[in-house]
Tab-separated table of C-alpha atoms in Angstrom:
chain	number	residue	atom	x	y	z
A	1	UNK	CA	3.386	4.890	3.517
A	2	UNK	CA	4.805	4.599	0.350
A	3	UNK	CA	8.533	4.499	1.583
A	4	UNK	CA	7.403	1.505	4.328
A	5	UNK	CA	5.619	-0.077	1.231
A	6	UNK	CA	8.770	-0.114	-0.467
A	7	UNK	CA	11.128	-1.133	2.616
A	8	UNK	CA	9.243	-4.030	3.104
A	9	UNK	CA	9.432	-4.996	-0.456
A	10	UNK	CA	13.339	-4.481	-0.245
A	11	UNK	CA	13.307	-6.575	2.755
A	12	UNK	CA	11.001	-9.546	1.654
A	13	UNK	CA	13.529	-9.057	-1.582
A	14	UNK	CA	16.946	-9.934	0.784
A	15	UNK	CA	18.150	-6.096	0.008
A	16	UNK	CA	17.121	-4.171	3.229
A	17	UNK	CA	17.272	-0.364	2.194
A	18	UNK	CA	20.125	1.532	4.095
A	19	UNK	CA	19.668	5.081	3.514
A	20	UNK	CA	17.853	6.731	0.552
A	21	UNK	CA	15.392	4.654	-1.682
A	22	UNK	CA	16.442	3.837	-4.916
A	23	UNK	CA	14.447	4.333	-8.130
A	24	UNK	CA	14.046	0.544	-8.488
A	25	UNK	CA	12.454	0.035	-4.887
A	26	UNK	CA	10.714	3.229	-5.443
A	27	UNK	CA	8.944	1.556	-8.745
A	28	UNK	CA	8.674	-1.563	-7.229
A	29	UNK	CA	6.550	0.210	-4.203
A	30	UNK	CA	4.458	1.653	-6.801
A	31	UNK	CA	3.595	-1.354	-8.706
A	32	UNK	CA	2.616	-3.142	-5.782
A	33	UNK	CA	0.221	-0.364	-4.943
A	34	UNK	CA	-1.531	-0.433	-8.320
A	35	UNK	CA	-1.845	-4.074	-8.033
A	36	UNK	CA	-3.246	-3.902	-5.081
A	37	UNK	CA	-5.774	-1.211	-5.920
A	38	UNK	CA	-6.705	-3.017	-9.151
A	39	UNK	CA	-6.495	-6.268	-7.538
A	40	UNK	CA	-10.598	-5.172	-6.719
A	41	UNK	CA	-12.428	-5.382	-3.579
A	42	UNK	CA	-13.770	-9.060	-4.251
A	43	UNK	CA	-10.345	-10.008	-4.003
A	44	UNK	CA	-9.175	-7.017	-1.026
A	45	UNK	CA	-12.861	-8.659	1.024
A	46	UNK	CA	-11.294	-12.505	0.535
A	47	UNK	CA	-8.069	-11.502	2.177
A	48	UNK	CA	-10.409	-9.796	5.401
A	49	UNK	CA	-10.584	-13.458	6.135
A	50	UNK	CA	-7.583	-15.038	6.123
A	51	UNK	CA	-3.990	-14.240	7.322
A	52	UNK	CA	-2.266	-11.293	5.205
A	53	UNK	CA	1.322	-10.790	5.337
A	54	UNK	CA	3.464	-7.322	6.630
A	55	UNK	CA	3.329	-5.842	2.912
A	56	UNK	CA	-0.430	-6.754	2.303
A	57	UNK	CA	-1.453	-4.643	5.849
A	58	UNK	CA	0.793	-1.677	4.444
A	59	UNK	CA	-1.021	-1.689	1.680
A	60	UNK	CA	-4.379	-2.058	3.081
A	61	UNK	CA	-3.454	0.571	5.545
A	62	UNK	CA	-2.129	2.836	2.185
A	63	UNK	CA	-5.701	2.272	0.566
A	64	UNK	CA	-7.433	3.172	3.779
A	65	UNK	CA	-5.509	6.813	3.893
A	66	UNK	CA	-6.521	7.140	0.408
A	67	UNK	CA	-9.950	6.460	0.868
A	68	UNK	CA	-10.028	9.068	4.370
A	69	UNK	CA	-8.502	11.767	2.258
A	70	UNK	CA	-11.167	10.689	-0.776
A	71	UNK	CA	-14.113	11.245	2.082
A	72	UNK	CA	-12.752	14.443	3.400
A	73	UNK	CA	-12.495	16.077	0.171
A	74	UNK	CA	-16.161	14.717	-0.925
A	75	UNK	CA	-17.103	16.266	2.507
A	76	UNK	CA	-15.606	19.746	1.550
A	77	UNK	CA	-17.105	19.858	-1.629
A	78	UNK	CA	-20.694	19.372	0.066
């Protein structure tokens, strides 16, 4: 997930990734994740109703893994 997240950053940037990520798209692929986490679920439920773009569904779709693995760890722990 985190390599699409940063492939479609690279590409909404104009600099398409050929081959191996670079540190910068890397970090950039991280910072968008943290917004997005941070950004809070007020603002995450808003966006359930209108048009997101390609990057915002990867990182919906990155929280969502997160969340599965939280639950299945909670669930092992029971």
């Amino acid at each position: 997930m985190r390599r699409r997240i940063a492939e479609r950053i690279a590409e909404e940037n104009g600099t398409p990734v050929r081959g191996e990520l670079s540190h910068e798209q890397v970090a950039a692929a991280d910072d968008a994740i943290e917004m997005w986490q941070s950004a809070g679920e007020e603002e995450q439920d808003l966006n359930a109703f209108r048009m997101i773009g390609p990057l915002q569904e990867l990182l919906a779709e990155h929280r969502a893994v997160l969340d599965r693995i939280d639950d299945i760890q909670d669930r092992r722990l029971s």
